[in-house]
């Protein structure tokens, strides 16, 4: 009898820890961070606005929360930013001139697939919450 109760309790705890929308969000966060690490994004980018790069400079690329804030609600953001991630950006048309120390993003198509890049961009755009 006692043992049965313990089993029920452990199922209840597992359901509480493993379920719900918060858990799904946490899982997605973890997967997307892992993808960003694996793809080399964090060599240049940070997530938080006040992150510092080497020697106290701004990071090479803009913080992802700033990207989320700037492009929030723009209908073509996912598409254009995925293209920027895959193909790189132009140093002659800098979008983050005073907010990043790098002059351009190199193409990341060698490190990430277009499908994964789109997933990552979609997640980045939701970071402004
Ligand atoms: C070698 C450094 C570097 C790496 C690696 C890098 N980025 Fe960037 N990224 C930059 C720089 C620099 C900019 C700012 C370009 C500009 O000012 O126009 C940028 C801009 C961006 C932007 C905004 C583009 C725009 O037009 O505003 C997104 C989104 C982005 N990066 C995502 C990523 C993702 C996702 C990865 C990993 C797959 C990644 N970056 C890897 C340096 C990098």
PDB file of C-alpha atoms and ligand atoms in Angstrom:
ATOM      1  CA  UNK A   1       0.000   0.000   0.000  1.00  0.00           C
ATOM      2  CA  UNK A   2       2.743   2.426   1.018  1.00  0.00           C
ATOM      3  CA  UNK A   3       4.759   1.559  -2.061  1.00  0.00           C
ATOM      4  CA  UNK A   4       1.837   2.184  -4.387  1.00  0.00           C
ATOM      5  CA  UNK A   5       1.386   5.635  -2.876  1.00  0.00           C
ATOM      6  CA  UNK A   6       5.049   6.422  -3.462  1.00  0.00           C
ATOM      7  CA  UNK A   7       4.742   5.450  -7.110  1.00  0.00           C
ATOM      8  CA  UNK A   8       1.691   7.671  -7.550  1.00  0.00           C
ATOM      9  CA  UNK A   9       3.505  10.531  -5.924  1.00  0.00           C
ATOM     10  CA  UNK A  10       6.494  10.172  -8.221  1.00  0.00           C
ATOM     11  CA  UNK A  11       4.225  10.169 -11.275  1.00  0.00           C
ATOM     12  CA  UNK A  12       2.565  13.341 -10.011  1.00  0.00           C
ATOM     13  CA  UNK A  13       5.935  15.024  -9.469  1.00  0.00           C
ATOM     14  CA  UNK A  14       7.144  13.950 -12.915  1.00  0.00           C
ATOM     15  CA  UNK A  15       3.990  15.409 -14.443  1.00  0.00           C
ATOM     16  CA  UNK A  16       4.504  18.691 -12.608  1.00  0.00           C
ATOM     17  CA  UNK A  17       8.148  19.007 -13.614  1.00  0.00           C
ATOM     18  CA  UNK A  18       7.862  17.676 -17.141  1.00  0.00           C
ATOM     19  CA  UNK A  19       4.647  19.264 -18.361  1.00  0.00           C
ATOM     20  CA  UNK A  20       3.069  22.617 -19.085  1.00  0.00           C
ATOM     21  CA  UNK A  21       3.917  25.559 -21.337  1.00  0.00           C
ATOM     22  CA  UNK A  22       6.726  26.830 -19.079  1.00  0.00           C
ATOM     23  CA  UNK A  23       8.517  23.518 -19.458  1.00  0.00           C
ATOM     24  CA  UNK A  24       8.051  23.638 -23.239  1.00  0.00           C
ATOM     25  CA  UNK A  25       9.570  27.160 -23.284  1.00  0.00           C
ATOM     26  CA  UNK A  26      12.511  26.036 -21.183  1.00  0.00           C
ATOM     27  CA  UNK A  27      13.091  23.093 -23.502  1.00  0.00           C
ATOM     28  CA  UNK A  28      13.018  25.369 -26.531  1.00  0.00           C
ATOM     29  CA  UNK A  29      15.399  27.862 -24.857  1.00  0.00           C
ATOM     30  CA  UNK A  30      17.828  25.072 -24.144  1.00  0.00           C
ATOM     31  CA  UNK A  31      17.608  23.662 -27.680  1.00  0.00           C
ATOM     32  CA  UNK A  32      18.071  27.108 -29.286  1.00  0.00           C
ATOM     33  CA  UNK A  33      21.013  28.026 -27.038  1.00  0.00           C
ATOM     34  CA  UNK A  34      22.590  24.695 -27.932  1.00  0.00           C
ATOM     35  CA  UNK A  35      22.063  25.373 -31.626  1.00  0.00           C
ATOM     36  CA  UNK A  36      23.575  28.871 -31.292  1.00  0.00           C
ATOM     37  CA  UNK A  37      26.609  27.476 -29.455  1.00  0.00           C
ATOM     38  CA  UNK A  38      27.091  24.693 -31.996  1.00  0.00           C
ATOM     39  CA  UNK A  39      26.769  27.141 -34.894  1.00  0.00           C
ATOM     40  CA  UNK A  40      29.294  29.630 -33.491  1.00  0.00           C
ATOM     41  CA  UNK A  41      26.847  32.537 -33.056  1.00  0.00           C
ATOM     42  CA  UNK A  42      28.023  33.304 -29.513  1.00  0.00           C
ATOM     43  CA  UNK A  43      31.562  33.925 -30.721  1.00  0.00           C
ATOM     44  CA  UNK A  44      30.194  37.313 -31.812  1.00  0.00           C
ATOM     45  CA  UNK A  45      26.772  37.732 -30.199  1.00  0.00           C
ATOM     46  CA  UNK A  46      25.439  37.888 -26.665  1.00  0.00           C
ATOM     47  CA  UNK A  47      21.808  37.672 -25.648  1.00  0.00           C
ATOM     48  CA  UNK A  48      21.729  40.397 -22.996  1.00  0.00           C
ATOM     49  CA  UNK A  49      21.821  44.133 -23.820  1.00  0.00           C
ATOM     50  CA  UNK A  50      24.634  45.046 -21.420  1.00  0.00           C
ATOM     51  CA  UNK A  51      27.018  42.242 -22.430  1.00  0.00           C
ATOM     52  CA  UNK A  52      30.634  43.223 -23.034  1.00  0.00           C
ATOM     53  CA  UNK A  53      33.061  41.907 -25.631  1.00  0.00           C
ATOM     54  CA  UNK A  54      36.868  41.657 -25.254  1.00  0.00           C
ATOM     55  CA  UNK A  55      38.610  44.558 -23.423  1.00  0.00           C
ATOM     56  CA  UNK A  56      35.256  46.094 -22.470  1.00  0.00           C
ATOM     57  CA  UNK A  57      34.335  46.797 -26.100  1.00  0.00           C
ATOM     58  CA  UNK A  58      30.838  46.143 -27.345  1.00  0.00           C
ATOM     59  CA  UNK A  59      30.450  42.551 -28.561  1.00  0.00           C
ATOM     60  CA  UNK A  60      31.293  41.994 -32.246  1.00  0.00           C
ATOM     61  CA  UNK A  61      27.615  41.540 -33.150  1.00  0.00           C
ATOM     62  CA  UNK A  62      24.491  43.214 -31.721  1.00  0.00           C
ATOM     63  CA  UNK A  63      22.872  41.680 -28.612  1.00  0.00           C
ATOM     64  CA  UNK A  64      19.999  39.439 -29.544  1.00  0.00           C
ATOM     65  CA  UNK A  65      17.571  41.261 -27.246  1.00  0.00           C
ATOM     66  CA  UNK A  66      18.304  44.458 -29.210  1.00  0.00           C
ATOM     67  CA  UNK A  67      17.568  42.614 -32.456  1.00  0.00           C
ATOM     68  CA  UNK A  68      14.269  41.411 -30.996  1.00  0.00           C
ATOM     69  CA  UNK A  69      13.337  44.943 -29.913  1.00  0.00           C
ATOM     70  CA  UNK A  70      14.211  46.527 -33.272  1.00  0.00           C
ATOM     71  CA  UNK A  71      12.445  44.074 -35.555  1.00  0.00           C
ATOM     72  CA  UNK A  72       9.492  43.245 -33.307  1.00  0.00           C
ATOM     73  CA  UNK A  73       6.230  43.087 -35.244  1.00  0.00           C
ATOM     74  CA  UNK A  74       7.864  43.520 -38.662  1.00  0.00           C
ATOM     75  CA  UNK A  75       6.192  41.036 -40.968  1.00  0.00           C
ATOM     76  CA  UNK A  76       9.256  40.170 -43.056  1.00  0.00           C
ATOM     77  CA  UNK A  77      11.750  40.066 -40.191  1.00  0.00           C
ATOM     78  CA  UNK A  78      12.095  36.284 -40.036  1.00  0.00           C
ATOM     79  CA  UNK A  79      12.707  36.040 -43.755  1.00  0.00           C
ATOM     80  CA  UNK A  80      15.167  38.924 -44.128  1.00  0.00           C
ATOM     81  CA  UNK A  81      17.096  38.088 -40.966  1.00  0.00           C
ATOM     82  CA  UNK A  82      17.361  34.414 -41.916  1.00  0.00           C
ATOM     83  CA  UNK A  83      18.775  35.535 -45.266  1.00  0.00           C
ATOM     84  CA  UNK A  84      21.238  37.823 -43.427  1.00  0.00           C
ATOM     85  CA  UNK A  85      22.351  34.951 -41.186  1.00  0.00           C
ATOM     86  CA  UNK A  86      22.821  32.562 -44.114  1.00  0.00           C
ATOM     87  CA  UNK A  87      24.397  34.974 -46.603  1.00  0.00           C
ATOM     88  CA  UNK A  88      26.081  37.512 -44.298  1.00  0.00           C
ATOM     89  CA  UNK A  89      25.693  41.297 -44.215  1.00  0.00           C
ATOM     90  CA  UNK A  90      27.394  44.136 -46.088  1.00  0.00           C
ATOM     91  CA  UNK A  91      29.999  46.334 -44.384  1.00  0.00           C
ATOM     92  CA  UNK A  92      28.771  49.155 -46.646  1.00  0.00           C
ATOM     93  CA  UNK A  93      25.250  48.957 -45.260  1.00  0.00           C
ATOM     94  CA  UNK A  94      25.691  48.448 -41.548  1.00  0.00           C
ATOM     95  CA  UNK A  95      22.519  47.989 -39.551  1.00  0.00           C
ATOM     96  CA  UNK A  96      24.223  48.156 -36.144  1.00  0.00           C
ATOM     97  CA  UNK A  97      26.918  50.786 -36.678  1.00  0.00           C
ATOM     98  CA  UNK A  98      27.072  52.165 -33.140  1.00  0.00           C
ATOM     99  CA  UNK A  99      25.762  49.137 -31.334  1.00  0.00           C
ATOM    100  CA  UNK A 100      28.271  46.478 -32.313  1.00  0.00           C
ATOM    101  CA  UNK A 101      32.026  46.513 -32.871  1.00  0.00           C
ATOM    102  CA  UNK A 102      32.012  44.251 -35.937  1.00  0.00           C
ATOM    103  CA  UNK A 103      31.511  45.840 -39.350  1.00  0.00           C
ATOM    104  CA  UNK A 104      29.640  42.929 -40.933  1.00  0.00           C
ATOM    105  CA  UNK A 105      28.451  39.398 -40.276  1.00  0.00           C
ATOM    106  CA  UNK A 106      30.127  36.730 -42.412  1.00  0.00           C
ATOM    107  CA  UNK A 107      27.880  34.140 -44.069  1.00  0.00           C
ATOM    108  CA  UNK A 108      26.923  31.415 -41.586  1.00  0.00           C
ATOM    109  CA  UNK A 109      25.646  29.000 -44.216  1.00  0.00           C
ATOM    110  CA  UNK A 110      28.727  26.859 -43.658  1.00  0.00           C
ATOM    111  CA  UNK A 111      27.795  26.373 -39.998  1.00  0.00           C
ATOM    112  CA  UNK A 112      23.991  26.140 -39.978  1.00  0.00           C
ATOM    113  CA  UNK A 113      21.201  24.964 -42.283  1.00  0.00           C
ATOM    114  CA  UNK A 114      18.581  27.437 -43.531  1.00  0.00           C
ATOM    115  CA  UNK A 115      15.883  25.577 -41.590  1.00  0.00           C
ATOM    116  CA  UNK A 116      17.818  25.785 -38.323  1.00  0.00           C
ATOM    117  CA  UNK A 117      18.726  29.428 -38.976  1.00  0.00           C
ATOM    118  CA  UNK A 118      15.030  30.243 -39.392  1.00  0.00           C
ATOM    119  CA  UNK A 119      14.205  28.479 -36.119  1.00  0.00           C
ATOM    120  CA  UNK A 120      16.948  30.411 -34.364  1.00  0.00           C
ATOM    121  CA  UNK A 121      15.852  33.773 -35.811  1.00  0.00           C
ATOM    122  CA  UNK A 122      12.271  33.057 -34.806  1.00  0.00           C
ATOM    123  CA  UNK A 123      13.455  32.396 -31.251  1.00  0.00           C
ATOM    124  CA  UNK A 124      15.725  35.493 -31.226  1.00  0.00           C
ATOM    125  CA  UNK A 125      12.786  37.702 -32.231  1.00  0.00           C
ATOM    126  CA  UNK A 126      10.865  36.438 -29.200  1.00  0.00           C
ATOM    127  CA  UNK A 127      13.625  37.341 -26.725  1.00  0.00           C
ATOM    128  CA  UNK A 128      12.235  40.821 -26.095  1.00  0.00           C
ATOM    129  CA  UNK A 129       9.803  39.773 -23.376  1.00  0.00           C
TER     130      UNK A 129
HETATM  131  C1  LIG B   1      31.985  36.580 -36.890  1.00  0.00           C
HETATM  132  C2  LIG B   1      30.975  37.260 -36.099  1.00  0.00           C
HETATM  133  C3  LIG B   1      29.532  36.810 -36.200  1.00  0.00           C
HETATM  134  C4  LIG B   1      29.011  35.534 -36.134  1.00  0.00           C
HETATM  135  C5  LIG B   1      29.764  34.213 -35.990  1.00  0.00           C
HETATM  136  C6  LIG B   1      27.576  35.690 -36.202  1.00  0.00           C
HETATM  137  N1  LIG B   1      27.226  36.995 -36.306  1.00  0.00           N
HETATM  138 FE1  LIG B   1      25.341  37.730 -36.450  1.00  0.00          FE
HETATM  139  N2  LIG B   1      26.105  39.623 -36.710  1.00  0.00           N
HETATM  140  C7  LIG B   1      27.445  39.967 -36.642  1.00  0.00           C
HETATM  141  C8  LIG B   1      27.582  41.405 -36.869  1.00  0.00           C
HETATM  142  C9  LIG B   1      28.881  42.205 -36.866  1.00  0.00           C
HETATM  143  C10 LIG B   1      26.286  41.904 -37.098  1.00  0.00           C
HETATM  144  C11 LIG B   1      25.867  43.363 -37.394  1.00  0.00           C
HETATM  145  C12 LIG B   1      25.862  43.621 -38.897  1.00  0.00           C
HETATM  146  C13 LIG B   1      25.461  45.046 -39.236  1.00  0.00           C
HETATM  147  O1  LIG B   1      25.757  45.978 -38.478  1.00  0.00           O
HETATM  148  O2  LIG B   1      24.812  45.239 -40.286  1.00  0.00           O
HETATM  149  C14 LIG B   1      25.373  40.749 -36.974  1.00  0.00           C
HETATM  150  C15 LIG B   1      24.008  40.820 -37.133  1.00  0.00           C
HETATM  151  C16 LIG B   1      23.117  39.770 -36.924  1.00  0.00           C
HETATM  152  C17 LIG B   1      21.684  39.861 -37.035  1.00  0.00           C
HETATM  153  C18 LIG B   1      20.906  41.134 -37.426  1.00  0.00           C
HETATM  154  C19 LIG B   1      21.036  41.400 -38.918  1.00  0.00           C
HETATM  155  C20 LIG B   1      20.407  42.706 -39.353  1.00  0.00           C
HETATM  156  O3  LIG B   1      20.281  42.904 -40.566  1.00  0.00           O
HETATM  157  O4  LIG B   1      20.063  43.561 -38.521  1.00  0.00           O
HETATM  158  C21 LIG B   1      21.173  38.623 -36.734  1.00  0.00           C
HETATM  159  C22 LIG B   1      19.707  38.194 -36.707  1.00  0.00           C
HETATM  160  C23 LIG B   1      22.297  37.761 -36.441  1.00  0.00           C
HETATM  161  N3  LIG B   1      23.465  38.493 -36.588  1.00  0.00           N
HETATM  162  C24 LIG B   1      22.184  36.433 -36.076  1.00  0.00           C
HETATM  163  C25 LIG B   1      23.266  35.549 -36.035  1.00  0.00           C
HETATM  164  C26 LIG B   1      23.139  34.118 -35.860  1.00  0.00           C
HETATM  165  C27 LIG B   1      21.828  33.363 -35.681  1.00  0.00           C
HETATM  166  C28 LIG B   1      24.410  33.597 -35.885  1.00  0.00           C
HETATM  167  C29 LIG B   1      24.840  32.149 -35.798  1.00  0.00           C
HETATM  168  C30 LIG B   1      24.306  31.250 -36.807  1.00  0.00           C
HETATM  169  C31 LIG B   1      25.311  34.722 -36.062  1.00  0.00           C
HETATM  170  N4  LIG B   1      24.590  35.883 -36.143  1.00  0.00           N
HETATM  171  C32 LIG B   1      26.705  34.615 -36.148  1.00  0.00           C
HETATM  172  C33 LIG B   1      28.498  39.113 -36.389  1.00  0.00           C
HETATM  173  C34 LIG B   1      28.390  37.728 -36.308  1.00  0.00           C
END
